[in-house]
Amino acid sequence: MIDSFISFLEELMQMPVFYPLVTLLIIGDALAPIIPSETVLNLAGAFAASVGVPNPVGVIIAAVIGAIIGDNICFLLGSRLIKVVNRLDPESKAGAAITWVRRNMKRRAGATIIVARFIPWARWVATIVLGSVGYNWFAFFFYDTIGVIIWAFLSVGVGYLGGSLFADWPLLALIVGVTLGSLVGFGIQKLQVRLFEWLDVRRGVSKL
């Protein structure tokens, strides 16, 4: 059964339609972050290293296009979607993301936009909050594009690394690739928190 599943994925990733599917999936993830799209990128990267398909550069390009389109749609619809954000349970993951975004946005909007790209709920909330308050679109587009490019390269690259390490065991390569991708996103978030706290201490800024 597992071999059949891997064969199915391999066939799918060999198809030219796979790349536009990646773009559409990431646009959907930007609008409704139900399934983290980086998991698909980790998977594609692991497959590229262990099986030879898909083309990792093609996946990165497809991911960048989808993320930029999706993020900007959320930004432009911010004034309407903010009502949805405000109704979310503050104790949920989405609620925690809202708190994180609003706290950091007041201090360093550019850095927050970039880092938020690595946190599924946070990137969704950040684009909506910024759009709802009339944040400069050119500044948003600039920082978001930087974050998207870094995110796409890392998501595919980390998966590729996992696939390279276990090229002879495709299933293990996929598991390791996805796991490494998740750890990278978690690590970036923690590093950002530590860095912002350190900068606040240096500047004498209260957390409140």
PDB file of C-alpha atoms in Angstrom:
ATOM      1  CA  MET A   1       0.000   0.000   0.000  1.00  0.00           C
ATOM      2  CA  ILE A   2       2.804   2.377   0.895  1.00  0.00           C
ATOM      3  CA  ASP A   3       4.630   1.523  -2.317  1.00  0.00           C
ATOM      4  CA  SER A   4       1.463   2.228  -4.290  1.00  0.00           C
ATOM      5  CA  PHE A   5       1.088   5.594  -2.577  1.00  0.00           C
ATOM      6  CA  ILE A   6       4.687   6.546  -3.343  1.00  0.00           C
ATOM      7  CA  SER A   7       4.215   5.442  -6.951  1.00  0.00           C
ATOM      8  CA  PHE A   8       1.090   7.579  -7.205  1.00  0.00           C
ATOM      9  CA  LEU A   9       2.938  10.630  -5.872  1.00  0.00           C
ATOM     10  CA  GLU A  10       5.818   9.999  -8.244  1.00  0.00           C
ATOM     11  CA  GLU A  11       3.465   9.834 -11.223  1.00  0.00           C
ATOM     12  CA  LEU A  12       1.691  12.996 -10.098  1.00  0.00           C
ATOM     13  CA  MET A  13       4.934  14.915  -9.680  1.00  0.00           C
ATOM     14  CA  GLN A  14       6.063  13.894 -13.154  1.00  0.00           C
ATOM     15  CA  MET A  15       3.046  15.573 -14.717  1.00  0.00           C
ATOM     16  CA  PRO A  16       3.386  19.157 -16.008  1.00  0.00           C
ATOM     17  CA  VAL A  17       0.121  19.975 -14.236  1.00  0.00           C
ATOM     18  CA  PHE A  18       1.812  19.405 -10.870  1.00  0.00           C
ATOM     19  CA  TYR A  19       3.386  22.879 -10.891  1.00  0.00           C
ATOM     20  CA  PRO A  20       0.164  24.850 -11.435  1.00  0.00           C
ATOM     21  CA  LEU A  21      -1.441  22.593  -8.820  1.00  0.00           C
ATOM     22  CA  VAL A  22       1.249  23.695  -6.357  1.00  0.00           C
ATOM     23  CA  THR A  23       0.501  27.324  -7.197  1.00  0.00           C
ATOM     24  CA  LEU A  24      -3.241  26.842  -6.686  1.00  0.00           C
ATOM     25  CA  LEU A  25      -2.712  24.943  -3.437  1.00  0.00           C
ATOM     26  CA  ILE A  26      -0.561  27.719  -2.013  1.00  0.00           C
ATOM     27  CA  ILE A  27      -3.043  30.393  -3.059  1.00  0.00           C
ATOM     28  CA  GLY A  28      -5.710  28.391  -1.244  1.00  0.00           C
ATOM     29  CA  ASP A  29      -3.489  28.035   1.812  1.00  0.00           C
ATOM     30  CA  ALA A  30      -2.944  31.798   1.882  1.00  0.00           C
ATOM     31  CA  LEU A  31      -6.705  32.369   1.885  1.00  0.00           C
ATOM     32  CA  ALA A  32      -7.621  29.548   4.289  1.00  0.00           C
ATOM     33  CA  PRO A  33      -4.635  28.021   6.135  1.00  0.00           C
ATOM     34  CA  ILE A  34      -6.117  24.601   6.823  1.00  0.00           C
ATOM     35  CA  ILE A  35      -3.226  22.472   5.555  1.00  0.00           C
ATOM     36  CA  PRO A  36       0.249  24.088   5.738  1.00  0.00           C
ATOM     37  CA  SER A  37       1.495  24.359   2.166  1.00  0.00           C
ATOM     38  CA  GLU A  38       5.121  24.044   3.235  1.00  0.00           C
ATOM     39  CA  THR A  39       4.426  20.369   3.878  1.00  0.00           C
ATOM     40  CA  VAL A  40       3.788  19.924   0.156  1.00  0.00           C
ATOM     41  CA  LEU A  41       7.011  21.780  -0.637  1.00  0.00           C
ATOM     42  CA  ASN A  42       8.972  19.635   1.827  1.00  0.00           C
ATOM     43  CA  LEU A  43       7.462  16.567   0.210  1.00  0.00           C
ATOM     44  CA  ALA A  44       8.282  17.765  -3.299  1.00  0.00           C
ATOM     45  CA  GLY A  45      11.852  18.555  -2.280  1.00  0.00           C
ATOM     46  CA  ALA A  46      12.306  15.134  -0.700  1.00  0.00           C
ATOM     47  CA  PHE A  47      10.907  13.447  -3.806  1.00  0.00           C
ATOM     48  CA  ALA A  48      13.149  15.504  -6.081  1.00  0.00           C
ATOM     49  CA  ALA A  49      16.221  14.276  -4.222  1.00  0.00           C
ATOM     50  CA  SER A  50      15.245  10.648  -3.694  1.00  0.00           C
ATOM     51  CA  VAL A  51      13.313   9.891  -6.893  1.00  0.00           C
ATOM     52  CA  GLY A  52      14.352  12.604  -9.339  1.00  0.00           C
ATOM     53  CA  VAL A  53      11.012  14.364  -9.777  1.00  0.00           C
ATOM     54  CA  PRO A  54       9.682  17.036  -9.664  1.00  0.00           C
ATOM     55  CA  ASN A  55      12.081  19.773 -10.753  1.00  0.00           C
ATOM     56  CA  PRO A  56      12.890  21.631  -7.500  1.00  0.00           C
ATOM     57  CA  VAL A  57      13.405  24.944  -9.303  1.00  0.00           C
ATOM     58  CA  GLY A  58       9.999  24.601 -10.923  1.00  0.00           C
ATOM     59  CA  VAL A  59       8.421  23.888  -7.537  1.00  0.00           C
ATOM     60  CA  ILE A  60      10.084  26.953  -6.007  1.00  0.00           C
ATOM     61  CA  ILE A  61       8.866  29.187  -8.832  1.00  0.00           C
ATOM     62  CA  ALA A  62       5.340  27.783  -8.564  1.00  0.00           C
ATOM     63  CA  ALA A  63       5.398  28.300  -4.796  1.00  0.00           C
ATOM     64  CA  VAL A  64       6.622  31.891  -5.038  1.00  0.00           C
ATOM     65  CA  ILE A  65       3.932  32.793  -7.572  1.00  0.00           C
ATOM     66  CA  GLY A  66       1.172  31.188  -5.508  1.00  0.00           C
ATOM     67  CA  ALA A  67       2.271  32.711  -2.209  1.00  0.00           C
ATOM     68  CA  ILE A  68       2.595  36.233  -3.591  1.00  0.00           C
ATOM     69  CA  ILE A  69      -0.822  36.049  -5.259  1.00  0.00           C
ATOM     70  CA  GLY A  70      -2.500  34.571  -2.179  1.00  0.00           C
ATOM     71  CA  ASP A  71      -0.913  36.973   0.291  1.00  0.00           C
ATOM     72  CA  ASN A  72      -1.835  40.005  -1.780  1.00  0.00           C
ATOM     73  CA  ILE A  73      -5.430  38.847  -2.163  1.00  0.00           C
ATOM     74  CA  CYS A  74      -5.656  38.600   1.635  1.00  0.00           C
ATOM     75  CA  PHE A  75      -4.059  42.016   1.998  1.00  0.00           C
ATOM     76  CA  LEU A  76      -6.499  43.637  -0.425  1.00  0.00           C
ATOM     77  CA  LEU A  77      -9.451  41.960   1.320  1.00  0.00           C
ATOM     78  CA  GLY A  78      -8.134  42.845   4.771  1.00  0.00           C
ATOM     79  CA  SER A  79     -10.911  45.276   5.667  1.00  0.00           C
ATOM     80  CA  ARG A  80     -13.498  42.538   5.063  1.00  0.00           C
ATOM     81  CA  LEU A  81     -11.621  39.547   6.456  1.00  0.00           C
ATOM     82  CA  ILE A  82     -10.617  41.327   9.675  1.00  0.00           C
ATOM     83  CA  LYS A  83     -14.106  40.576  11.012  1.00  0.00           C
ATOM     84  CA  VAL A  84     -13.358  36.865  10.662  1.00  0.00           C
ATOM     85  CA  VAL A  85     -10.026  37.288  12.433  1.00  0.00           C
ATOM     86  CA  ASN A  86     -11.606  39.143  15.345  1.00  0.00           C
ATOM     87  CA  ARG A  87     -14.099  36.317  15.905  1.00  0.00           C
ATOM     88  CA  LEU A  88     -11.441  33.618  16.289  1.00  0.00           C
ATOM     89  CA  ASP A  89     -10.953  31.941  19.654  1.00  0.00           C
ATOM     90  CA  PRO A  90      -8.028  33.691  21.413  1.00  0.00           C
ATOM     91  CA  GLU A  91      -7.070  30.365  23.016  1.00  0.00           C
ATOM     92  CA  SER A  92      -6.693  28.594  19.660  1.00  0.00           C
ATOM     93  CA  LYS A  93      -3.593  28.435  17.462  1.00  0.00           C
ATOM     94  CA  ALA A  94      -5.116  31.130  15.299  1.00  0.00           C
ATOM     95  CA  GLY A  95      -5.748  33.269  18.378  1.00  0.00           C
ATOM     96  CA  ALA A  96      -2.148  32.874  19.499  1.00  0.00           C
ATOM     97  CA  ALA A  97      -1.034  33.890  16.015  1.00  0.00           C
ATOM     98  CA  ILE A  98      -3.178  37.022  16.200  1.00  0.00           C
ATOM     99  CA  THR A  99      -1.564  38.012  19.499  1.00  0.00           C
ATOM    100  CA  TRP A 100       1.906  37.368  18.079  1.00  0.00           C
ATOM    101  CA  VAL A 101       1.259  39.375  14.922  1.00  0.00           C
ATOM    102  CA  ARG A 102      -0.296  42.388  16.629  1.00  0.00           C
ATOM    103  CA  ARG A 103       2.404  42.541  19.288  1.00  0.00           C
ATOM    104  CA  ASN A 104       5.267  42.371  16.810  1.00  0.00           C
ATOM    105  CA  MET A 105       3.646  44.424  14.060  1.00  0.00           C
ATOM    106  CA  LYS A 106       3.717  47.524  16.235  1.00  0.00           C
ATOM    107  CA  ARG A 107       7.460  47.202  16.665  1.00  0.00           C
ATOM    108  CA  ARG A 108       8.887  45.803  13.428  1.00  0.00           C
ATOM    109  CA  ALA A 109       6.324  45.351  10.683  1.00  0.00           C
ATOM    110  CA  GLY A 110       8.824  44.452   7.955  1.00  0.00           C
ATOM    111  CA  ALA A 111      10.555  41.711   9.936  1.00  0.00           C
ATOM    112  CA  THR A 112       7.203  40.403  11.157  1.00  0.00           C
ATOM    113  CA  ILE A 113       5.887  40.077   7.593  1.00  0.00           C
ATOM    114  CA  ILE A 114       8.956  38.056   6.600  1.00  0.00           C
ATOM    115  CA  VAL A 115       8.929  35.780   9.656  1.00  0.00           C
ATOM    116  CA  ALA A 116       5.141  35.324   9.539  1.00  0.00           C
ATOM    117  CA  ARG A 117       5.515  33.569   6.169  1.00  0.00           C
ATOM    118  CA  PHE A 118       6.980  30.609   8.091  1.00  0.00           C
ATOM    119  CA  ILE A 119       4.046  30.391  10.527  1.00  0.00           C
ATOM    120  CA  PRO A 120       0.826  29.173   8.826  1.00  0.00           C
ATOM    121  CA  TRP A 121      -1.768  31.068  10.866  1.00  0.00           C
ATOM    122  CA  ALA A 122       0.465  34.071  11.485  1.00  0.00           C
ATOM    123  CA  ARG A 123       1.035  34.782   7.792  1.00  0.00           C
ATOM    124  CA  TRP A 124      -2.722  34.716   7.199  1.00  0.00           C
ATOM    125  CA  VAL A 125      -3.425  37.030  10.120  1.00  0.00           C
ATOM    126  CA  ALA A 126      -0.566  39.399   9.260  1.00  0.00           C
ATOM    127  CA  THR A 127      -1.750  40.024   5.710  1.00  0.00           C
ATOM    128  CA  ILE A 128      -5.324  40.647   6.854  1.00  0.00           C
ATOM    129  CA  VAL A 129      -4.387  42.915   9.765  1.00  0.00           C
ATOM    130  CA  LEU A 130      -2.052  44.989   7.603  1.00  0.00           C
ATOM    131  CA  GLY A 131      -4.635  45.292   4.858  1.00  0.00           C
ATOM    132  CA  SER A 132      -7.325  46.325   7.324  1.00  0.00           C
ATOM    133  CA  VAL A 133      -5.278  49.189   8.795  1.00  0.00           C
ATOM    134  CA  GLY A 134      -4.188  50.593   5.440  1.00  0.00           C
ATOM    135  CA  TYR A 135      -0.532  49.583   5.652  1.00  0.00           C
ATOM    136  CA  ASN A 136       1.467  50.779   2.646  1.00  0.00           C
ATOM    137  CA  TRP A 137       0.960  48.178  -0.088  1.00  0.00           C
ATOM    138  CA  PHE A 138       4.355  48.724  -1.719  1.00  0.00           C
ATOM    139  CA  ALA A 139       6.107  48.115   1.598  1.00  0.00           C
ATOM    140  CA  PHE A 140       3.978  45.018   2.181  1.00  0.00           C
ATOM    141  CA  PHE A 141       4.694  43.690  -1.306  1.00  0.00           C
ATOM    142  CA  PHE A 142       8.427  44.254  -0.836  1.00  0.00           C
ATOM    143  CA  TYR A 143       8.727  42.512   2.538  1.00  0.00           C
ATOM    144  CA  ASP A 144       6.259  39.787   1.624  1.00  0.00           C
ATOM    145  CA  THR A 145       8.150  38.951  -1.562  1.00  0.00           C
ATOM    146  CA  ILE A 146      11.399  38.645   0.384  1.00  0.00           C
ATOM    147  CA  GLY A 147       9.734  36.367   2.911  1.00  0.00           C
ATOM    148  CA  VAL A 148       8.074  34.264   0.212  1.00  0.00           C
ATOM    149  CA  ILE A 149      11.317  33.686  -1.702  1.00  0.00           C
ATOM    150  CA  ILE A 150      13.210  32.676   1.447  1.00  0.00           C
ATOM    151  CA  TRP A 151      10.300  30.469   2.540  1.00  0.00           C
ATOM    152  CA  ALA A 152      10.049  28.686  -0.808  1.00  0.00           C
ATOM    153  CA  PHE A 153      13.793  28.040  -1.043  1.00  0.00           C
ATOM    154  CA  LEU A 154      13.995  26.753   2.525  1.00  0.00           C
ATOM    155  CA  SER A 155      10.842  24.629   2.318  1.00  0.00           C
ATOM    156  CA  VAL A 156      11.933  22.861  -0.853  1.00  0.00           C
ATOM    157  CA  GLY A 157      15.615  22.870   0.114  1.00  0.00           C
ATOM    158  CA  VAL A 158      15.117  21.279   3.518  1.00  0.00           C
ATOM    159  CA  GLY A 159      12.930  18.596   1.982  1.00  0.00           C
ATOM    160  CA  TYR A 160      15.597  18.044  -0.661  1.00  0.00           C
ATOM    161  CA  LEU A 161      18.212  17.634   2.062  1.00  0.00           C
ATOM    162  CA  GLY A 162      16.118  14.994   3.795  1.00  0.00           C
ATOM    163  CA  GLY A 163      15.587  13.204   0.503  1.00  0.00           C
ATOM    164  CA  SER A 164      19.307  13.270  -0.262  1.00  0.00           C
ATOM    165  CA  LEU A 165      20.232  11.752   3.083  1.00  0.00           C
ATOM    166  CA  PHE A 166      17.890   8.804   2.592  1.00  0.00           C
ATOM    167  CA  ALA A 167      17.700   8.513  -1.186  1.00  0.00           C
ATOM    168  CA  ASP A 168      17.610   4.712  -1.046  1.00  0.00           C
ATOM    169  CA  TRP A 169      14.563   4.719   1.251  1.00  0.00           C
ATOM    170  CA  PRO A 170      11.918   6.955  -0.376  1.00  0.00           C
ATOM    171  CA  LEU A 171       9.390   6.701   2.456  1.00  0.00           C
ATOM    172  CA  LEU A 172      11.974   7.555   5.102  1.00  0.00           C
ATOM    173  CA  ALA A 173      13.236  10.370   2.883  1.00  0.00           C
ATOM    174  CA  LEU A 174       9.735  11.857   2.746  1.00  0.00           C
ATOM    175  CA  ILE A 175       9.260  11.611   6.510  1.00  0.00           C
ATOM    176  CA  VAL A 176      12.650  13.158   7.256  1.00  0.00           C
ATOM    177  CA  GLY A 177      12.140  15.906   4.675  1.00  0.00           C
ATOM    178  CA  VAL A 178       8.774  16.960   6.081  1.00  0.00           C
ATOM    179  CA  THR A 179      10.030  16.732   9.675  1.00  0.00           C
ATOM    180  CA  LEU A 180      13.075  18.875   8.943  1.00  0.00           C
ATOM    181  CA  GLY A 181      10.854  21.430   7.235  1.00  0.00           C
ATOM    182  CA  SER A 182       8.603  21.666  10.295  1.00  0.00           C
ATOM    183  CA  LEU A 183      11.596  22.055  12.594  1.00  0.00           C
ATOM    184  CA  VAL A 184      13.030  24.858  10.471  1.00  0.00           C
ATOM    185  CA  GLY A 185       9.768  26.830  10.650  1.00  0.00           C
ATOM    186  CA  PHE A 186       9.562  26.306  14.408  1.00  0.00           C
ATOM    187  CA  GLY A 187      13.196  27.308  14.843  1.00  0.00           C
ATOM    188  CA  ILE A 188      12.781  30.508  12.837  1.00  0.00           C
ATOM    189  CA  GLN A 189       9.817  31.553  14.964  1.00  0.00           C
ATOM    190  CA  LYS A 190      11.718  30.928  18.203  1.00  0.00           C
ATOM    191  CA  LEU A 191      14.778  32.756  16.892  1.00  0.00           C
ATOM    192  CA  GLN A 192      12.626  35.731  15.950  1.00  0.00           C
ATOM    193  CA  VAL A 193      11.107  35.872  19.440  1.00  0.00           C
ATOM    194  CA  ARG A 194      14.537  35.782  21.071  1.00  0.00           C
ATOM    195  CA  LEU A 195      15.912  38.410  18.700  1.00  0.00           C
ATOM    196  CA  PHE A 196      13.000  40.805  19.194  1.00  0.00           C
ATOM    197  CA  GLU A 197      13.203  40.419  22.962  1.00  0.00           C
ATOM    198  CA  TRP A 198      16.934  41.116  22.885  1.00  0.00           C
ATOM    199  CA  LEU A 199      16.426  44.212  20.744  1.00  0.00           C
ATOM    200  CA  ASP A 200      13.684  45.449  23.070  1.00  0.00           C
ATOM    201  CA  VAL A 201      15.961  45.039  26.073  1.00  0.00           C
ATOM    202  CA  ARG A 202      18.695  46.952  24.268  1.00  0.00           C
ATOM    203  CA  ARG A 203      16.287  49.769  23.485  1.00  0.00           C
ATOM    204  CA  GLY A 204      14.531  49.687  26.835  1.00  0.00           C
ATOM    205  CA  VAL A 205      11.152  48.839  25.302  1.00  0.00           C
ATOM    206  CA  SER A 206       8.530  47.273  27.554  1.00  0.00           C
ATOM    207  CA  LYS A 207       6.818  44.068  26.421  1.00  0.00           C
ATOM    208  CA  LEU A 208       3.574  45.666  27.419  1.00  0.00           C
TER     209      LEU A 208
END
